[in-house]
Amino acid sequence: MSSQDNVDDIHGFFQFAQLSDSDSDSDGLFNKPRDRTICFDISKLNYHPKIDTDRWYDHYQLKPITTWLSEHFGVDEITYTAQRQYSQHQYLEAIDLCKQVTLAFEEKHRGNLRLASIREILEIGGRAAMRVNGDVGFFYDRFVLCGGTNPGYSRFMAESLRAMQRFEEALEHLIGYLMQRKQDAKIWELIGQTLSDIGQSANARDSVVWQQMSLGAYYKAHYIVDSCRTWAQTDAVIKQKKIQCEDLFKGALDAIRLLASNNGLRNSELMDATMVGSKENFWQQCRDEAVVDRRQLDNMVRECPKRLRKSVEWILENLDKDQGAGASDEGDEEDVKNVDEL
């Protein structure tokens, strides 16, 4: 093959490389791109966002929900409307809108909500119902049909079940969440609330054990928040941390008051937070109060349903791991010492 044939058969990258930068048809493949600056007078723009002009988020009051759903951006507008209502504490309106959308989707898809993208709408409606003691079950039953394995799914399921006073199932979902995100202080706080709820429905003897475990969960949540060294030093994050710490403090105080009402409080000064010299001292005393007597625990667990028993064992095991309270044998100084040195 001649050299001329080789030149004629050149294709692809090397063929483009032969173009001269001075060629009028060249875009300068290997050159610095030309600067293209567009100048305009911003004062001449006459743009008004749609949300500011037609208030489309109020359309559910003006036209049938099925008509709104059939529009191109219908589902997105409805979802945003529900979010807006929830954020403005219009919980009843959010519940009504979410129910209408859910029923319309059920009719359209014959109950197969896995095919419908309304998981977010179900969650907004469910959370609004929790705020006003509404029909959480309506949204929970349909949210289950959507399925899911992510932590957010487990958290919403747990909070819904707790709102419906199905505490055993709520604990299972909270534990399922922690198996994916072990160091989530908010979930340990929810475990503390759920254990306290169970304790309030138990007899006085068992209630002491439940409240001690609840206090241990609150301490665990506090320990996670307090030991974290990666908090961003911005105003919003600092404010959020402060709110979270205050919520944990209030929850722990509630557990302490319930302990005292059943004569299970070892340190009576904990009843009044103003008597505590510092928050650090308060939490250390909470940790001491949260050590559960092993014999009392065994007697309580023996009477628990099997599924609740497994949850209690998992919680106690993980309270022991990272500075949490645990179980000890009453009168066995060696065991008590080991728990205190965790």
Short mmCIF file of C-alpha atoms in Angstrom, two decimals:
data_model
loop_
_atom_site.label_atom_id
_atom_site.label_comp_id
_atom_site.label_asym_id
_atom_site.label_seq_id
_atom_site.Cartn_x
_atom_site.Cartn_y
_atom_site.Cartn_z
CA MET A 1 0.00 0.00 0.00
CA SER A 2 1.41 3.41 -0.97
CA SER A 3 1.92 6.27 1.43
CA GLN A 4 -0.76 8.18 -0.44
CA ASP A 5 -3.24 5.41 0.29
CA ASN A 6 -2.38 5.63 3.96
CA VAL A 7 -3.13 9.34 4.01
CA ASP A 8 -6.43 8.87 2.24
CA ASP A 9 -7.51 6.16 4.70
CA ILE A 10 -6.84 8.19 7.83
CA HIS A 11 -10.00 8.60 9.92
CA GLY A 12 -11.13 9.73 13.34
CA PHE A 13 -8.99 11.62 15.80
CA PHE A 14 -5.85 11.95 13.69
CA GLN A 15 -7.80 13.33 10.74
CA PHE A 16 -9.18 16.14 12.96
CA ALA A 17 -5.68 16.82 14.26
CA GLN A 18 -4.54 17.82 10.80
CA LEU A 19 -6.88 20.80 10.68
CA SER A 20 -5.13 24.13 10.86
CA ASP A 21 -6.10 26.65 13.52
CA SER A 22 -6.38 29.17 10.75
CA ASP A 23 -9.00 27.16 8.85
CA SER A 24 -12.24 29.06 8.68
CA ASP A 25 -14.23 25.86 9.34
CA SER A 26 -12.23 24.98 12.45
CA ASP A 27 -13.72 25.54 15.91
CA GLY A 28 -10.28 25.33 17.45
CA LEU A 29 -10.55 21.75 18.72
CA PHE A 30 -7.39 22.02 20.78
CA ASN A 31 -7.47 25.77 21.33
CA LYS A 32 -8.83 27.78 24.20
CA PRO A 33 -12.56 28.31 23.61
CA ARG A 34 -13.69 31.77 22.59
CA ASP A 35 -15.09 34.00 25.30
CA ARG A 36 -18.80 34.57 24.72
CA THR A 37 -20.28 37.12 27.09
CA ILE A 38 -23.92 38.10 26.87
CA CYS A 39 -24.81 41.47 28.35
CA PHE A 40 -28.33 42.54 29.20
CA ASP A 41 -30.12 44.96 31.48
CA ILE A 42 -31.65 42.95 34.32
CA SER A 43 -34.06 45.78 35.11
CA LYS A 44 -35.82 45.06 31.81
CA LEU A 45 -36.71 41.50 32.80
CA ASN A 46 -40.41 41.06 33.35
CA TYR A 47 -40.52 37.65 35.03
CA HIS A 48 -42.87 36.69 37.83
CA PRO A 49 -42.66 33.17 39.32
CA LYS A 50 -45.79 31.14 38.77
CA ILE A 51 -46.14 30.53 42.50
CA ASP A 52 -46.47 34.31 43.05
CA THR A 53 -49.08 34.89 40.38
CA ASP A 54 -51.69 32.15 40.18
CA ARG A 55 -51.49 30.53 43.66
CA TRP A 56 -51.70 27.08 42.08
CA TYR A 57 -51.15 25.54 45.53
CA ASP A 58 -54.77 26.47 46.34
CA HIS A 59 -56.20 24.69 43.31
CA TYR A 60 -57.45 21.72 45.33
CA GLN A 61 -60.19 24.00 46.62
CA LEU A 62 -61.17 25.11 43.12
CA LYS A 63 -61.22 21.96 40.98
CA PRO A 64 -61.59 18.19 41.34
CA ILE A 65 -58.47 16.37 42.50
CA THR A 66 -58.65 14.05 39.49
CA THR A 67 -58.42 17.04 37.15
CA TRP A 68 -55.40 18.38 38.99
CA LEU A 69 -53.72 14.97 38.93
CA SER A 70 -54.17 14.67 35.18
CA GLU A 71 -52.23 17.88 34.53
CA HIS A 72 -48.59 17.72 33.47
CA PHE A 73 -47.16 18.92 36.80
CA GLY A 74 -50.16 17.84 38.85
CA VAL A 75 -48.45 15.35 41.17
CA ASP A 76 -45.52 17.68 41.83
CA GLU A 77 -47.83 20.62 42.57
CA ILE A 78 -49.96 18.53 44.92
CA THR A 79 -46.89 17.26 46.78
CA TYR A 80 -45.54 20.78 47.17
CA THR A 81 -48.96 22.01 48.32
CA ALA A 82 -49.12 19.31 51.02
CA GLN A 83 -45.58 20.19 52.15
CA ARG A 84 -46.52 23.86 52.31
CA GLN A 85 -49.63 23.17 54.37
CA TYR A 86 -47.67 20.98 56.80
CA SER A 87 -44.88 23.55 57.22
CA GLN A 88 -47.48 26.22 57.99
CA HIS A 89 -49.16 23.97 60.59
CA GLN A 90 -52.28 23.56 58.46
CA TYR A 91 -52.44 19.90 59.45
CA LEU A 92 -56.14 19.30 58.83
CA GLU A 93 -55.87 20.75 55.31
CA ALA A 94 -52.79 18.59 54.61
CA ILE A 95 -54.61 15.48 55.82
CA ASP A 96 -57.65 16.24 53.64
CA LEU A 97 -55.54 16.84 50.54
CA CYS A 98 -53.41 13.72 51.04
CA LYS A 99 -56.49 11.57 51.60
CA GLN A 100 -58.10 12.83 48.40
CA VAL A 101 -54.96 12.10 46.39
CA THR A 102 -54.57 8.63 47.91
CA LEU A 103 -58.15 7.65 47.15
CA ALA A 104 -57.84 8.97 43.59
CA PHE A 105 -54.68 6.91 43.04
CA GLU A 106 -56.33 3.83 44.51
CA GLU A 107 -59.18 4.16 42.08
CA LYS A 108 -56.83 4.73 39.14
CA HIS A 109 -54.38 1.94 39.95
CA ARG A 110 -56.84 -0.43 41.62
CA GLY A 111 -55.08 -0.32 44.95
CA ASN A 112 -51.61 -1.14 43.63
CA LEU A 113 -49.82 1.81 45.23
CA ARG A 114 -46.43 0.32 44.42
CA LEU A 115 -47.02 1.63 40.89
CA ALA A 116 -47.92 5.10 42.09
CA SER A 117 -45.39 7.68 43.17
CA ILE A 118 -47.24 8.92 46.24
CA ARG A 119 -45.01 7.63 49.04
CA GLU A 120 -44.14 11.22 49.98
CA ILE A 121 -47.80 12.24 50.02
CA LEU A 122 -48.63 9.32 52.33
CA GLU A 123 -45.83 10.31 54.69
CA ILE A 124 -46.89 13.97 54.79
CA GLY A 125 -50.48 12.96 55.52
CA GLY A 126 -49.38 10.50 58.19
CA ARG A 127 -47.15 13.01 59.96
CA ALA A 128 -49.90 15.62 59.87
CA ALA A 129 -52.28 13.07 61.40
CA MET A 130 -49.78 12.41 64.21
CA ARG A 131 -49.80 16.12 65.03
CA VAL A 132 -53.55 16.27 65.62
CA ASN A 133 -54.22 12.70 66.80
CA GLY A 134 -55.88 12.00 63.46
CA ASP A 135 -56.36 8.81 61.48
CA VAL A 136 -52.72 7.70 61.21
CA GLY A 137 -53.86 4.20 60.29
CA PHE A 138 -55.29 5.36 56.96
CA PHE A 139 -51.86 6.42 55.75
CA TYR A 140 -49.93 3.67 57.54
CA ASP A 141 -51.93 0.86 55.92
CA ARG A 142 -51.20 2.23 52.46
CA PHE A 143 -47.58 3.15 53.20
CA VAL A 144 -46.93 -0.52 54.00
CA LEU A 145 -48.09 -1.44 50.48
CA CYS A 146 -45.41 0.84 49.00
CA GLY A 147 -42.70 -1.30 50.58
CA GLY A 148 -39.18 -0.22 51.38
CA THR A 149 -35.98 -1.14 53.20
CA ASN A 150 -34.31 2.26 53.61
CA PRO A 151 -33.92 3.87 57.08
CA GLY A 152 -36.51 6.56 56.31
CA TYR A 153 -39.11 3.88 55.67
CA SER A 154 -38.36 2.23 59.03
CA ARG A 155 -38.53 5.52 60.89
CA PHE A 156 -41.91 6.53 59.50
CA MET A 157 -43.28 3.05 60.19
CA ALA A 158 -42.01 3.22 63.79
CA GLU A 159 -43.45 6.68 64.45
CA SER A 160 -46.81 5.67 62.94
CA LEU A 161 -46.98 2.48 65.02
CA ARG A 162 -46.11 4.40 68.18
CA ALA A 163 -48.88 6.91 67.41
CA MET A 164 -51.26 3.94 67.13
CA GLN A 165 -49.90 2.57 70.45
CA ARG A 166 -48.45 -0.54 68.78
CA PHE A 167 -45.26 -0.22 70.78
CA GLU A 168 -43.81 -3.70 70.21
CA GLU A 169 -43.84 -3.28 66.44
CA ALA A 170 -42.53 0.27 66.74
CA LEU A 171 -39.46 -0.98 68.64
CA GLU A 172 -38.78 -3.55 65.92
CA HIS A 173 -38.69 -0.88 63.23
CA LEU A 174 -36.53 1.44 65.35
CA ILE A 175 -34.04 -1.39 65.86
CA GLY A 176 -34.15 -2.12 62.13
CA TYR A 177 -33.25 1.53 61.52
CA LEU A 178 -30.31 1.39 63.94
CA MET A 179 -28.95 -1.69 62.23
CA GLN A 180 -28.35 0.56 59.22
CA ARG A 181 -27.48 3.79 61.06
CA LYS A 182 -26.12 2.85 64.46
CA GLN A 183 -25.29 6.29 65.79
CA ASP A 184 -28.55 8.18 65.22
CA ALA A 185 -29.34 9.97 68.45
CA LYS A 186 -32.89 10.81 67.38
CA ILE A 187 -33.76 7.12 67.06
CA TRP A 188 -32.39 6.37 70.51
CA GLU A 189 -34.56 9.21 71.78
CA LEU A 190 -37.59 7.59 70.12
CA ILE A 191 -36.66 4.27 71.74
CA GLY A 192 -36.59 6.07 75.10
CA GLN A 193 -40.07 7.50 74.45
CA THR A 194 -41.44 4.11 73.36
CA LEU A 195 -40.00 2.27 76.39
CA SER A 196 -41.53 4.94 78.63
CA ASP A 197 -44.89 4.45 76.88
CA ILE A 198 -44.73 0.71 77.57
CA GLY A 199 -43.80 1.38 81.18
CA GLN A 200 -46.79 3.62 81.74
CA SER A 201 -49.15 0.78 80.79
CA ALA A 202 -47.32 -1.80 82.95
CA ASN A 203 -47.78 -2.55 86.65
CA ALA A 204 -45.78 -0.56 89.18
CA ARG A 205 -43.06 -3.20 89.62
CA ASP A 206 -42.35 -3.63 85.92
CA SER A 207 -42.79 0.09 85.25
CA VAL A 208 -39.60 0.80 87.21
CA VAL A 209 -37.59 -1.44 84.87
CA TRP A 210 -39.13 0.08 81.74
CA GLN A 211 -38.41 3.62 82.93
CA GLN A 212 -34.84 2.67 83.82
CA MET A 213 -34.31 1.35 80.32
CA SER A 214 -35.98 4.47 78.93
CA LEU A 215 -33.57 6.62 80.91
CA GLY A 216 -30.70 4.52 79.56
CA ALA A 217 -31.85 5.17 75.98
CA TYR A 218 -32.04 8.91 76.63
CA TYR A 219 -28.53 8.81 78.09
CA LYS A 220 -27.31 6.90 75.03
CA ALA A 221 -28.79 9.57 72.74
CA HIS A 222 -27.18 12.33 74.83
CA TYR A 223 -23.83 10.55 74.72
CA ILE A 224 -23.95 10.32 70.90
CA VAL A 225 -24.79 14.02 70.54
CA ASP A 226 -22.28 15.17 73.13
CA SER A 227 -19.38 13.03 71.91
CA CYS A 228 -19.79 13.96 68.24
CA ARG A 229 -16.89 16.14 67.12
CA THR A 230 -18.05 16.86 63.59
CA TRP A 231 -20.83 19.37 64.26
CA ALA A 232 -20.57 22.26 61.82
CA GLN A 233 -20.03 25.61 63.52
CA THR A 234 -22.88 27.41 61.79
CA ASP A 235 -25.79 29.14 63.47
CA ALA A 236 -28.37 26.72 62.06
CA VAL A 237 -26.48 23.62 63.21
CA ILE A 238 -25.72 25.06 66.65
CA LYS A 239 -29.40 25.90 67.07
CA GLN A 240 -30.44 22.40 66.00
CA LYS A 241 -28.00 20.80 68.46
CA LYS A 242 -29.37 22.97 71.27
CA ILE A 243 -32.96 21.98 70.46
CA GLN A 244 -32.03 18.31 70.35
CA CYS A 245 -30.24 18.50 73.70
CA GLU A 246 -33.22 20.25 75.30
CA ASP A 247 -35.60 17.57 73.98
CA LEU A 248 -33.39 14.85 75.46
CA PHE A 249 -33.23 16.67 78.79
CA LYS A 250 -37.04 16.97 78.95
CA GLY A 251 -37.50 13.31 78.00
CA ALA A 252 -35.07 12.18 80.68
CA LEU A 253 -36.86 14.31 83.28
CA ASP A 254 -40.18 12.69 82.36
CA ALA A 255 -38.67 9.23 82.83
CA ILE A 256 -37.25 10.31 86.20
CA ARG A 257 -40.64 11.60 87.36
CA LEU A 258 -42.27 8.29 86.39
CA LEU A 259 -39.54 6.42 88.27
CA ALA A 260 -40.21 8.53 91.36
CA SER A 261 -43.96 7.95 91.15
CA ASN A 262 -43.30 4.19 91.45
CA ASN A 263 -40.71 4.57 94.23
CA GLY A 264 -37.97 3.43 91.91
CA LEU A 265 -35.76 6.53 92.06
CA ARG A 266 -32.46 6.07 93.88
CA ASN A 267 -31.49 9.76 93.96
CA SER A 268 -34.43 11.97 94.93
CA GLU A 269 -32.55 15.15 93.97
CA LEU A 270 -32.98 14.24 90.32
CA MET A 271 -36.67 15.03 90.63
CA ASP A 272 -35.86 18.73 90.48
CA ALA A 273 -33.47 19.71 87.69
CA THR A 274 -32.79 23.04 89.42
CA MET A 275 -31.02 21.17 92.21
CA VAL A 276 -28.51 19.73 89.79
CA GLY A 277 -25.27 21.67 89.65
CA SER A 278 -24.72 21.16 85.92
CA LYS A 279 -26.14 19.33 82.94
CA GLU A 280 -23.06 17.11 82.92
CA ASN A 281 -23.70 16.11 86.52
CA PHE A 282 -27.35 15.55 85.71
CA TRP A 283 -26.57 13.12 82.90
CA GLN A 284 -24.04 11.24 84.99
CA GLN A 285 -26.66 10.70 87.68
CA CYS A 286 -29.16 9.65 85.01
CA ARG A 287 -26.68 7.02 83.90
CA ASP A 288 -26.43 5.70 87.45
CA GLU A 289 -30.22 5.57 87.76
CA ALA A 290 -30.50 3.65 84.49
CA VAL A 291 -28.69 0.53 85.72
CA VAL A 292 -31.37 -2.16 85.74
CA ASP A 293 -31.52 -4.87 88.38
CA ARG A 294 -30.98 -8.16 86.56
CA ARG A 295 -33.45 -10.17 88.61
CA GLN A 296 -36.23 -7.63 88.16
CA LEU A 297 -35.43 -7.52 84.45
CA ASP A 298 -35.57 -11.30 84.10
CA ASN A 299 -38.93 -11.45 85.83
CA MET A 300 -40.32 -8.72 83.56
CA VAL A 301 -38.92 -10.19 80.36
CA ARG A 302 -40.29 -13.61 81.22
CA GLU A 303 -43.79 -12.19 81.06
CA CYS A 304 -43.19 -10.28 77.80
CA PRO A 305 -44.36 -11.51 74.39
CA LYS A 306 -41.55 -13.18 72.45
CA ARG A 307 -41.13 -10.38 69.89
CA LEU A 308 -40.88 -7.75 72.64
CA ARG A 309 -38.38 -9.89 74.54
CA LYS A 310 -36.02 -9.94 71.54
CA SER A 311 -36.21 -6.15 71.24
CA VAL A 312 -35.44 -5.67 74.93
CA GLU A 313 -32.40 -7.96 74.71
CA TRP A 314 -31.08 -6.08 71.67
CA ILE A 315 -31.55 -2.70 73.35
CA LEU A 316 -29.79 -3.76 76.56
CA GLU A 317 -26.91 -5.25 74.62
CA ASN A 318 -26.38 -2.04 72.66
CA LEU A 319 -26.82 0.20 75.71
CA ASP A 320 -23.88 -1.64 77.24
CA LYS A 321 -21.62 -1.18 74.24
CA ASP A 322 -21.10 2.57 74.11
CA GLN A 323 -21.36 4.28 77.47
CA GLY A 324 -25.01 3.37 77.95
CA ALA A 325 -26.70 1.98 81.02
CA GLY A 326 -27.11 -1.74 81.36
CA ALA A 327 -28.24 -4.51 83.64
CA SER A 328 -26.50 -5.59 86.84
CA ASP A 329 -27.07 -8.12 89.59
CA GLU A 330 -28.29 -6.38 92.71
CA GLY A 331 -25.80 -6.79 95.51
CA ASP A 332 -23.02 -8.02 93.22
CA GLU A 333 -20.44 -5.27 93.59
CA GLU A 334 -18.20 -6.64 90.85
CA ASP A 335 -20.97 -6.52 88.24
CA VAL A 336 -22.02 -3.03 89.26
CA LYS A 337 -18.44 -1.86 89.07
CA ASN A 338 -18.04 -3.24 85.55
CA VAL A 339 -21.13 -1.39 84.35
CA ASP A 340 -19.93 1.87 85.90
CA GLU A 341 -16.56 1.58 84.18
CA LEU A 342 -18.02 1.22 80.66
#
